[in-house]
Coordinates of C-alpha atoms and ligand atoms in Angstrom, one line a residue:
X1 CA 89.4 93.1 79.7
X2 CA 89.0 95.8 77.0
X3 CA 86.6 98.7 76.8
X4 CA 84.1 99.3 74.0
X5 CA 85.4 102.0 71.7
X6 CA 84.0 105.5 72.3
X7 CA 82.1 104.5 75.4
X8 CA 84.3 106.5 77.8
X9 CA 82.3 109.6 78.2
X10 CA 79.0 107.9 78.8
X11 CA 80.3 105.5 81.4
X12 CA 82.1 108.2 83.2
X13 CA 79.8 111.3 83.3
X14 CA 79.5 111.0 87.0
X15 CA 83.2 111.2 87.5
X16 CA 84.4 113.7 84.9
X17 CA 85.4 117.2 86.2
X18 CA 85.8 119.9 83.6
X19 CA 87.2 123.5 84.0
X20 CA 83.7 125.0 84.9
X21 CA 83.3 122.5 87.8
X22 CA 84.0 124.0 91.3
X23 CA 86.1 120.9 92.0
X24 CA 88.5 121.7 89.1
X25 CA 90.9 123.8 91.3
X26 CA 91.2 121.0 93.8
X27 CA 91.9 118.2 91.3
X28 CA 94.5 120.3 89.4
X29 CA 96.5 121.2 92.4
X30 CA 99.5 119.0 93.4
X31 CA 102.1 119.1 96.1
X32 CA 104.7 121.1 94.2
X33 CA 103.3 124.6 93.7
X34 CA 105.7 125.2 90.7
X35 CA 103.5 123.1 88.5
X36 CA 99.9 123.2 87.5
X37 CA 98.1 121.5 84.7
X38 CA 95.0 122.6 82.8
X39 CA 93.4 119.5 81.4
X40 CA 90.2 119.6 79.5
X41 CA 88.9 116.8 81.7
X42 CA 89.8 115.2 85.0
X43 CA 88.5 111.7 85.5
X44 CA 88.0 110.4 89.1
X45 CA 87.5 106.7 88.5
X46 CA 86.6 104.3 91.3
X47 CA 87.3 101.0 89.6
X48 CA 89.6 99.5 87.0
X49 CA 86.7 99.4 84.5
X50 CA 86.3 103.1 84.9
X51 CA 90.1 103.7 84.4
X52 CA 89.9 101.5 81.3
X53 CA 87.0 103.5 79.9
X54 CA 88.8 106.8 80.6
X55 CA 92.0 105.6 78.9
X56 CA 90.1 104.2 75.9
X57 CA 88.3 107.5 75.5
X58 CA 91.6 109.5 75.6
X59 CA 93.2 107.1 73.2
X60 CA 90.3 107.4 70.8
X61 CA 90.6 111.2 71.0
X62 CA 94.4 111.2 70.7
X63 CA 94.6 113.1 74.0
X64 CA 97.7 113.3 76.2
X65 CA 97.0 111.5 79.4
X66 CA 98.6 111.8 82.9
X67 CA 97.9 110.0 86.1
X68 CA 97.8 111.2 89.7
X69 CA 97.6 109.1 92.8
X70 CA 99.0 110.9 95.9
X71 CA 100.2 114.0 94.0
X72 CA 103.7 114.1 95.4
X73 CA 105.6 114.1 92.1
X74 CA 108.6 116.4 92.3
X75 CA 108.7 117.2 88.6
X76 CA 106.0 118.2 86.1
X77 CA 105.2 114.7 84.9
X78 CA 101.6 115.1 85.8
X79 CA 101.2 118.9 86.0
X80 CA 102.5 119.7 82.6
X81 CA 101.0 122.1 80.1
X82 CA 100.7 119.1 77.7
X83 CA 98.3 117.2 80.0
X84 CA 94.9 117.1 78.2
X85 CA 93.2 114.3 80.2
X86 CA 94.1 113.7 83.9
X87 CA 93.2 110.6 85.8
X88 CA 92.9 111.3 89.5
X89 CA 93.0 107.9 91.3
X90 CA 92.5 109.1 94.8
X91 CA 89.1 107.3 95.1
X92 CA 90.7 104.0 94.1
X93 CA 92.1 103.6 97.5
X94 CA 91.2 100.2 99.0
X95 CA 93.6 98.0 101.1
X96 CA 92.4 94.4 101.5
X97 CA 93.5 90.8 101.5
X98 CA 92.9 88.9 98.3
X99 CA 92.7 85.2 99.1
X100 CA 92.7 84.1 95.5
X101 CA 96.1 85.9 94.9
X102 CA 97.3 85.0 98.4
X103 CA 98.4 88.6 98.6
X104 CA 97.4 92.0 99.9
X105 CA 95.7 94.2 97.3
X106 CA 96.6 97.9 97.5
X107 CA 94.9 100.4 95.2
X108 CA 97.1 103.3 93.9
X109 CA 95.1 106.1 95.5
X110 CA 95.7 104.7 99.0
X111 CA 98.0 107.0 100.9
X112 CA 100.9 105.4 102.8
X113 CA 99.3 106.2 106.2
X114 CA 96.1 104.4 105.1
X115 CA 98.2 101.5 103.9
X116 CA 100.0 101.2 107.2
X117 CA 96.8 101.5 109.2
X118 CA 94.8 99.0 107.1
X119 CA 97.5 96.4 107.0
X120 CA 98.4 96.7 110.7
X121 CA 95.0 96.8 112.2
X122 CA 93.6 94.2 109.8
X123 CA 96.4 91.6 109.9
X124 CA 99.4 92.9 111.9
X125 CA 101.6 93.3 108.8
X126 CA 103.1 96.1 106.7
X127 CA 105.3 97.1 103.8
X128 CA 108.7 98.8 104.2
X129 CA 107.6 102.1 102.7
X130 CA 108.3 105.8 103.3
X131 CA 107.9 107.9 106.4
X132 CA 105.7 110.5 104.8
X133 CA 102.1 109.2 105.3
X134 CA 100.5 111.5 102.7
X135 CA 102.6 110.0 99.8
X136 CA 100.4 107.9 97.4
X137 CA 101.0 104.1 97.0
X138 CA 100.5 104.7 93.2
X139 CA 103.7 106.6 92.5
X140 CA 105.7 105.4 95.5
X141 CA 105.6 101.7 94.7
X142 CA 106.4 102.2 91.0
X143 CA 109.6 104.0 91.9
X144 CA 110.9 101.2 94.2
X145 CA 109.9 102.7 97.6
X146 CA 111.9 102.7 100.8
X147 CA 111.5 103.7 104.4
X148 CA 112.3 103.0 108.0
X149 CA 111.9 99.2 107.6
X150 CA 113.9 98.9 104.4
X151 CA 117.1 98.0 106.2
X152 CA 115.3 95.2 107.9
X153 CA 113.0 94.1 105.1
X154 CA 114.2 95.5 101.8
X155 CA 112.5 97.9 99.3
X156 CA 108.8 97.9 98.8
X157 CA 109.1 96.3 95.4
X158 CA 110.9 93.4 96.9
X159 CA 107.4 92.4 98.2
X160 CA 105.5 93.2 95.0
X161 CA 103.8 90.0 93.8
X162 CA 101.6 91.4 91.0
X163 CA 100.3 94.5 89.3
X164 CA 97.1 95.2 87.4
X165 CA 97.8 97.7 84.6
X166 CA 95.7 99.4 81.9
X167 CA 97.9 99.6 78.8
X168 CA 97.3 100.8 75.3
X169 CA 98.5 98.7 72.3
X170 CA 99.7 99.7 68.8
X171 CA 96.1 99.8 67.5
X172 CA 95.1 102.2 70.3
X173 CA 93.1 99.6 72.2
X174 CA 93.2 99.9 76.0
X175 CA 93.2 96.6 78.0
X176 CA 93.7 95.4 81.6
X177 CA 96.8 93.2 82.1
X178 CA 97.7 91.4 85.3
X179 CA 101.4 90.7 85.6
X180 CA 102.9 88.6 88.3
X181 CA 106.4 87.6 89.5
X182 CA 105.8 84.0 88.7
X183 CA 108.5 83.0 86.2
X184 CA 106.1 81.3 83.9
X185 CA 103.8 84.3 83.6
X186 CA 103.8 85.5 80.0
X187 CA 103.6 89.1 81.5
X188 CA 106.5 88.5 83.9
X189 CA 108.6 91.2 82.3
X190 CA 105.8 93.7 82.8
X191 CA 105.8 92.8 86.5
X192 CA 109.6 93.2 86.6
X193 CA 109.4 96.7 84.9
X194 CA 107.0 97.7 87.7
X195 CA 109.6 97.0 90.4
X196 CA 111.3 100.4 90.1
X197 CA 110.6 102.0 86.7
X198 CA 109.0 105.1 88.2
X199 CA 105.5 106.4 87.4
X200 CA 103.7 107.1 84.1
X201 CA 105.8 104.7 81.9
X202 CA 103.8 101.6 80.8
X203 CA 100.2 102.3 81.7
X204 CA 97.9 103.1 84.6
X205 CA 98.4 100.8 87.6
X206 CA 95.0 100.0 89.1
X207 CA 96.1 97.5 91.8
X208 CA 99.2 96.2 93.4
X209 CA 99.3 92.9 95.2
X210 CA 102.0 92.5 97.9
X211 CA 103.4 89.3 99.3
X212 CA 106.9 88.8 100.7
X213 CA 109.2 86.9 98.4
X214 CA 109.7 84.0 100.8
X215 CA 106.2 83.8 102.2
X216 CA 104.5 80.4 102.4
X217 CA 101.0 79.2 103.3
X218 CA 97.8 81.1 103.2
X219 CA 97.7 82.8 106.6
X220 CA 97.6 86.5 105.7
X221 CA 99.5 87.4 108.9
X222 CA 102.5 85.5 107.6
X223 CA 102.6 86.9 104.1
X224 CA 104.2 90.3 104.7
X225 CA 106.7 91.6 107.3
X226 CA 105.4 92.3 110.8
X227 CA 106.4 95.8 111.9
X228 CA 107.9 96.4 115.4
X229 CA 105.4 96.5 118.2
X230 CA 107.1 99.7 119.5
X231 CA 109.9 101.9 118.4
X232 CA 112.4 104.2 120.1
X233 CA 111.7 107.4 118.3
X234 CA 114.6 109.8 118.9
X235 CA 115.0 113.4 117.8
X236 CA 118.6 114.8 118.1
X237 CA 119.6 118.3 117.2
X238 CA 122.7 120.3 116.9
X239 CA 122.9 124.1 116.6
X240 CA 124.8 125.5 113.7
X241 CA 126.1 128.3 116.0
X242 CA 127.9 125.6 118.0
X243 CA 129.6 124.1 115.0
X244 CA 132.9 125.2 113.4
X245 CA 133.6 124.2 109.8
X246 CA 135.8 121.4 111.2
X247 CA 133.2 120.1 113.6
X248 CA 130.5 120.3 110.9
X249 CA 132.7 118.2 108.6
X250 CA 133.4 115.8 111.4
X251 CA 129.7 115.2 112.2
X252 CA 128.8 114.4 108.6
X253 CA 131.9 112.3 108.1
X254 CA 131.1 110.3 111.3
X255 CA 127.5 109.9 110.1
X256 CA 128.7 108.6 106.7
X257 CA 131.3 106.3 108.2
X258 CA 128.7 104.7 110.6
X259 CA 126.5 103.9 107.6
X260 CA 129.4 102.6 105.5
X261 CA 130.2 100.1 108.3
X262 CA 126.7 99.2 109.6
X263 CA 124.7 98.5 106.4
X264 CA 125.4 94.9 105.4
X265 CA 122.3 92.6 105.2
X266 CA 121.4 90.6 108.2
X267 CA 123.2 92.6 110.9
X268 CA 121.4 93.7 114.2
X269 CA 121.9 97.4 113.3
X270 CA 119.4 97.1 110.5
X271 CA 116.8 97.6 113.3
X272 CA 117.9 101.3 113.2
X273 CA 116.8 103.8 110.6
X274 CA 117.6 107.5 110.6
X275 CA 117.1 110.7 108.6
X276 CA 119.6 113.5 109.0
X277 CA 118.3 116.9 107.8
X278 CA 121.0 119.5 107.2
X279 CA 119.4 122.8 106.1
X280 CA 121.0 126.1 105.7
X281 CA 122.7 127.7 108.8
X282 CA 119.9 130.3 109.1
X283 CA 117.7 127.5 110.5
X284 CA 120.3 127.1 113.2
X285 CA 119.4 123.4 113.4
X286 CA 120.8 120.1 112.1
X287 CA 118.2 117.5 113.0
X288 CA 118.4 113.7 113.2
X289 CA 115.4 111.5 113.6
X290 CA 116.2 107.9 114.5
X291 CA 113.8 105.0 114.8
X292 CA 114.9 101.7 116.4
X293 CA 112.8 98.6 116.9
X294 CA 112.4 98.6 120.7
X295 CA 112.2 94.8 120.9
X296 CA 115.6 94.1 119.6
X297 CA 118.3 93.1 122.1
X298 CA 120.0 96.2 123.5
X299 CA 117.8 98.7 121.5
X300 CA 118.7 101.6 123.9
X301 CA 122.4 100.7 123.6
X302 CA 122.2 100.6 119.8
X303 CA 120.7 104.1 119.8
X304 CA 123.2 105.5 122.2
X305 CA 126.2 103.9 120.4
X306 CA 124.9 105.4 117.1
X307 CA 124.8 108.9 118.7
X308 CA 128.2 108.4 120.3
X309 CA 129.6 107.4 116.9
X310 CA 128.1 110.5 115.2
X311 CA 129.4 112.9 118.0
X312 CA 132.8 111.4 118.3
X313 CA 135.3 114.3 118.2
X314 CA 132.7 116.8 117.2
X315 CA 132.8 118.7 120.5
X316 CA 129.5 120.5 120.2
X317 CA 126.5 120.2 122.5
X318 CA 123.4 118.5 121.2
X319 CA 119.8 118.2 122.3
X320 CA 118.3 114.7 122.5
X321 CA 114.8 113.4 123.2
X322 CA 113.6 109.8 123.0
X323 CA 110.0 108.6 123.1
X324 CA 108.8 105.0 123.1
X325 CA 105.9 104.8 120.7
X326 CA 103.7 102.1 119.1
X327 CA 105.1 101.7 115.6
X328 CA 101.9 103.0 113.8
X329 CA 101.9 106.1 116.0
X330 CA 105.5 106.7 115.0
X331 CA 104.8 106.3 111.3
X332 CA 101.8 108.7 111.4
X333 CA 103.6 111.3 113.5
X334 CA 103.6 114.5 111.6
X335 CA 107.4 115.0 111.9
X336 CA 108.0 115.9 108.2
X337 CA 106.2 118.6 106.2
X338 CA 104.9 116.4 103.5
X339 CA 101.7 118.3 103.2
X340 CA 103.5 121.0 101.4
X341 CA 100.6 122.2 99.1
X342 CA 101.5 125.7 97.9
X343 CA 105.2 125.3 98.5
X344 CA 107.4 125.5 95.4
X345 CA 110.3 123.1 95.3
X346 CA 113.3 121.9 93.2
X347 CA 114.8 118.7 94.3
X348 CA 117.7 116.5 93.3
X349 CA 119.1 113.2 94.7
X350 CA 121.8 110.7 94.8
X351 CA 122.5 107.2 96.1
X352 CA 125.6 107.2 98.3
X353 CA 127.8 104.1 98.5
X354 CA 130.3 105.8 100.7
X355 CA 130.5 109.0 102.8
X356 CA 131.2 112.4 101.3
X357 CA 134.8 113.2 100.5
X358 CA 136.4 116.1 102.3
X359 CA 136.0 118.3 99.1
X360 CA 132.3 117.5 99.0
X361 CA 131.9 118.4 102.6
X362 CA 133.6 121.7 102.0
X363 CA 131.2 122.4 99.2
X364 CA 128.2 121.5 101.4
X365 CA 129.4 123.7 104.2
X366 CA 130.1 126.6 101.9
X367 CA 126.7 126.6 100.3
X368 CA 124.8 126.1 103.6
X369 CA 126.6 129.0 105.3
X370 CA 126.9 131.4 102.4
X371 CA 125.2 134.6 103.6
X372 CA 124.8 136.0 100.1
X373 CA 121.9 133.7 99.7
X374 CA 118.9 134.1 102.0
X375 CA 116.5 131.1 101.8
X376 CA 116.7 128.9 104.9
X377 CA 114.8 125.8 103.7
X378 CA 117.5 124.6 101.4
X379 CA 120.0 121.8 102.0
X380 CA 120.3 118.0 102.0
X381 CA 118.5 115.2 103.8
X382 CA 120.4 111.9 104.3
X383 CA 118.2 108.8 104.7
X384 CA 119.5 105.4 105.8
X385 CA 119.5 102.7 103.2
X386 CA 121.3 99.4 102.6
X387 CA 120.7 96.4 104.9
X388 CA 118.2 94.0 103.4
X389 CA 117.9 96.2 100.3
X390 CA 121.5 95.2 99.5
X391 CA 120.6 91.5 99.7
X392 CA 118.8 91.7 96.3
X393 CA 120.7 91.5 93.0
X394 CA 120.9 94.6 90.9
X395 CA 118.9 93.0 88.0
X396 CA 116.4 91.1 90.1
X397 CA 114.1 94.1 90.1
X398 CA 114.2 97.4 88.1
X399 CA 115.6 99.0 91.3
X400 CA 119.3 98.7 90.3
X401 CA 121.1 100.5 93.1
X402 CA 121.5 97.8 95.8
X403 CA 124.9 98.5 97.5
X404 CA 124.3 102.1 98.6
X405 CA 124.2 102.9 102.3
X406 CA 122.4 106.3 102.2
X407 CA 120.0 108.2 99.9
X408 CA 120.8 111.9 99.6
X409 CA 117.9 114.2 98.8
X410 CA 118.9 117.8 97.9
X411 CA 116.1 120.3 98.2
X412 CA 115.1 123.9 98.0
X413 CA 111.6 125.1 99.1
X414 CA 110.1 128.5 98.8
X415 CA 106.6 130.1 98.4
X416 CA 107.0 133.3 96.5
X417 CA 107.1 132.7 92.7
X418 CA 109.0 136.0 92.3
X419 CA 112.7 135.3 92.2
X420 CA 112.1 131.6 91.6
X421 CA 115.0 131.4 89.2
X422 CA 117.4 132.4 92.0
X423 CA 116.3 129.4 94.1
X424 CA 116.5 127.0 91.2
X425 CA 119.9 128.4 90.3
X426 CA 121.1 127.8 94.0
X427 CA 120.2 124.2 94.1
X428 CA 121.6 123.5 90.6
X429 CA 125.0 124.9 91.4
X430 CA 125.0 123.3 94.9
X431 CA 124.5 119.9 93.3
X432 CA 126.9 120.6 90.4
X433 CA 129.7 121.6 92.8
X434 CA 129.1 118.6 95.0
X435 CA 129.5 116.3 92.0
X436 CA 132.1 118.5 90.2
X437 CA 134.4 115.5 90.0
X438 CA 131.9 113.5 87.8
X439 CA 130.5 116.0 85.4
X440 CA 128.1 117.7 87.8
X441 CA 126.1 114.5 88.5
X442 CA 126.6 111.6 90.9
X443 CA 129.0 109.0 89.5
X444 CA 128.1 105.3 89.1
X445 CA 129.6 102.5 91.2
X446 CA 131.9 105.1 92.9
X447 CA 131.2 107.3 96.0
X448 CA 127.7 107.7 94.6
X449 CA 125.6 105.4 92.4
X450 CA 123.4 107.6 90.3
X451 CA 120.0 108.7 91.5
X452 CA 116.5 107.6 92.6
X453 CA 113.7 107.8 90.1
X454 CA 111.1 108.6 92.9
X455 CA 113.2 111.8 93.4
X456 CA 113.2 112.8 89.7
X457 CA 115.3 115.6 88.4
X458 CA 114.9 116.6 84.7
X459 CA 118.3 118.4 84.8
X460 CA 119.9 115.0 84.6
X461 CA 118.7 114.9 81.0
X462 CA 120.0 118.4 80.2
X463 CA 123.5 118.6 78.9
X464 CA 123.9 122.0 80.5
X465 CA 123.7 120.3 83.9
X466 CA 124.8 116.7 83.1
X467 CA 128.3 117.1 81.7
X468 CA 129.2 113.5 82.4
X469 CA 129.3 110.7 79.8
X470 CA 126.3 109.0 81.5
X471 CA 122.9 109.6 80.1
X472 CA 120.0 110.3 82.5
X473 CA 118.6 106.8 82.2
X474 CA 121.9 105.1 83.2
X475 CA 122.0 107.3 86.3
X476 CA 118.5 106.1 87.3
X477 CA 118.4 102.5 86.0
X478 CA 122.0 101.5 85.4
X479 CA 122.2 98.3 83.3
X480 CA 118.5 97.7 83.6
X481 CA 117.5 100.3 81.1
X482 CA 117.6 98.2 77.9
X483 CA 115.3 95.6 79.5
X484 CA 112.9 98.4 80.4
X485 CA 113.0 99.6 76.8
X486 CA 112.0 96.2 75.6
X487 CA 109.1 96.1 77.9
X488 CA 108.1 99.6 76.7
X489 CA 108.2 98.4 73.1
X490 CA 106.0 95.5 74.0
X491 CA 103.4 97.2 76.2
X492 CA 103.4 100.9 75.1
X493 CA 104.6 100.7 71.5
X494 CA 103.2 104.2 70.6
X495 CA 104.6 106.0 73.7
X496 CA 101.0 106.8 74.8
X497 CA 102.3 107.2 78.4
X498 CA 105.1 109.7 78.5
X499 CA 106.6 112.6 80.4
X500 CA 109.9 114.5 80.6
X501 CA 111.9 111.5 81.9
X502 CA 109.9 108.6 80.5
X503 CA 111.4 105.4 79.2
X504 CA 111.5 105.3 75.3
X505 CA 111.4 102.1 73.3
Ligands
FAD1 C1 107.3 114.9 101.2 C2 107.8 113.7 100.5 C3 108.3 112.6 101.2 C4 108.7 111.5 100.5 N1 109.2 110.4 101.2 C5 109.7 109.3 100.6 C6 110.2 108.2 101.3 O1 110.3 108.2 102.5 N2 110.5 107.1 100.6 C7 110.4 107.1 99.2 O2 110.8 106.0 98.6 N3 110.0 108.1 98.5 C8 109.6 109.2 99.2 N4 109.1 110.3 98.4 C9 109.1 110.2 97.0 C10 107.7 109.6 96.6 O3 107.8 108.2 96.7 C11 107.4 109.9 95.1 O4 107.3 111.3 95.0 C12 106.2 109.2 94.6 O5 106.3 109.0 93.2 C13 104.9 109.9 94.9 O6 103.8 109.2 94.6 P1 102.4 109.9 94.6 O7 101.4 108.8 94.1 O8 102.2 110.5 95.9 O9 102.6 111.0 93.5 P2 101.9 111.3 92.1 O10 102.3 112.7 91.7 O11 100.5 111.0 92.1 O12 102.7 110.3 91.1 C14 104.1 110.3 90.9 C15 104.4 109.7 89.5 O13 103.9 108.4 89.4 C16 102.9 108.4 88.4 N5 101.8 107.6 88.9 C17 101.1 107.8 90.0 N6 100.1 106.8 90.1 C18 100.2 106.0 89.0 C19 99.6 104.8 88.6 N7 98.6 104.3 89.3 N8 99.9 104.3 87.5 C20 100.9 104.8 86.7 N9 101.6 105.9 87.1 C21 101.3 106.5 88.2 C22 102.5 109.8 88.1 O14 102.0 110.0 86.8 C23 103.8 110.5 88.4 O15 104.6 110.4 87.2 C24 108.7 111.4 99.1 C25 108.2 112.5 98.4 C26 107.8 113.7 99.0 C27 107.2 114.8 98.2

């Protein structure tokens, strides 16, 4: 499908928001308060045809386009001063079964909570996506996507059957392309690129179709994983004031060791997922949330063994609470502060193949207890990975990191723009010092394995902060980058879709 040249404005009058419109402030506000764009027009399309018309109109005008789905981008890829035309896809948010594709169609504006509710209540199935229900499917799936069921069922993109994308060719003509994972599909490489490339690279995704890689038949209830009926939802916390430097190191080393030894594909412990949040000592709390499929044999024992392993030799008291909840209730539980509108943030990340070294643990302890810095909401979050994610080859999808056992998310959040540089400087030096042995960035195929494009960090492209020999794209895509570049050359030859860390042909 292509749009008639110049017909964009007429088709879309109803859905175009300009700076005088009272809705403008709403549609130009994203999750990270550090960034704000000032486009001359914001389109709010409700169909692929409307997206096509908006993209064609922007291409005809030579305008710089950005796309927003859930608005959780951590860098300024959408909210940049260069954005002239913004596509807000939040009304493109259906979740339904498509019998002709034998797959579930998910539109990009659907939030993860809506996806979970729609798939579960409609068909009893799900996708192994993130724990934050307000993240948009649009950006999340493009970056690979992982969550509490990843250890049991792989990454989200391991279940991606097809994508519908609006691209712009060398002549400036926008068209709708459907690319599937069928090996004889002429657009197979475009599908592959969408299995972990990150947002804003090849075009505007207007629909994802999801079907498990091994699914057979046409019973929708058998085409995607079934989530647990119920989970054991545990919250465990330690007080910083009870921890010595030694016991802090012991706790984190125990945690890393458990994940090193319990993250192979196909083992029973893949029914367990956890997130360990280690913020600065001023918070006086180190918090662990753990989710275990309540139906697996010995679920309670698996949870208590996990906690015993983490506490072994730590010698500090901890508080522990377990609730048995239906799975969807657990996924929609507002345990994280994803609705962070107005908060300002700088984040960094790494894949961890092994636990932190003693030197790295010393750095982490020093930064989190340093009383010359005063912001409490800064630190690191360690999320369980591995399991079935590791059963997939590094080049089978664009998500290259397949033998890591944890994802590390380094964050600093604040509200007052005054003194912002101080907070950014803190997290930059925290990260640089953790990875001092590999040029200030995570190494590849070592203790770490580069970083996750859904947690983007433009510092990796800045020689002041990346002093390693590895360019930013190798840290994110490893050996998959050249193939991504070939897809870019084929489907976005003019670089119409671009941002601070976009793939270049
Ligand atoms: C609080 C929080 C919790 C998170 N938890 C997890 C987690 O548990 N697991 C995990 O894997 N990730 C997690 N993430 C990361 C999250 O997956 C990414 O931030 C994701 O890119 C957000 O998607 P979005 O649609 O909400 O954001 P947006 O800001 O709308 O989009 C992000 C990027 O994708 C592009 N994009 C969006 N939609 C489209 C589209 N339709 N076509 C082309 N490009 C598009 C945008 O232009 C932008 O570059 C979390 C992030 C936050 C802030």
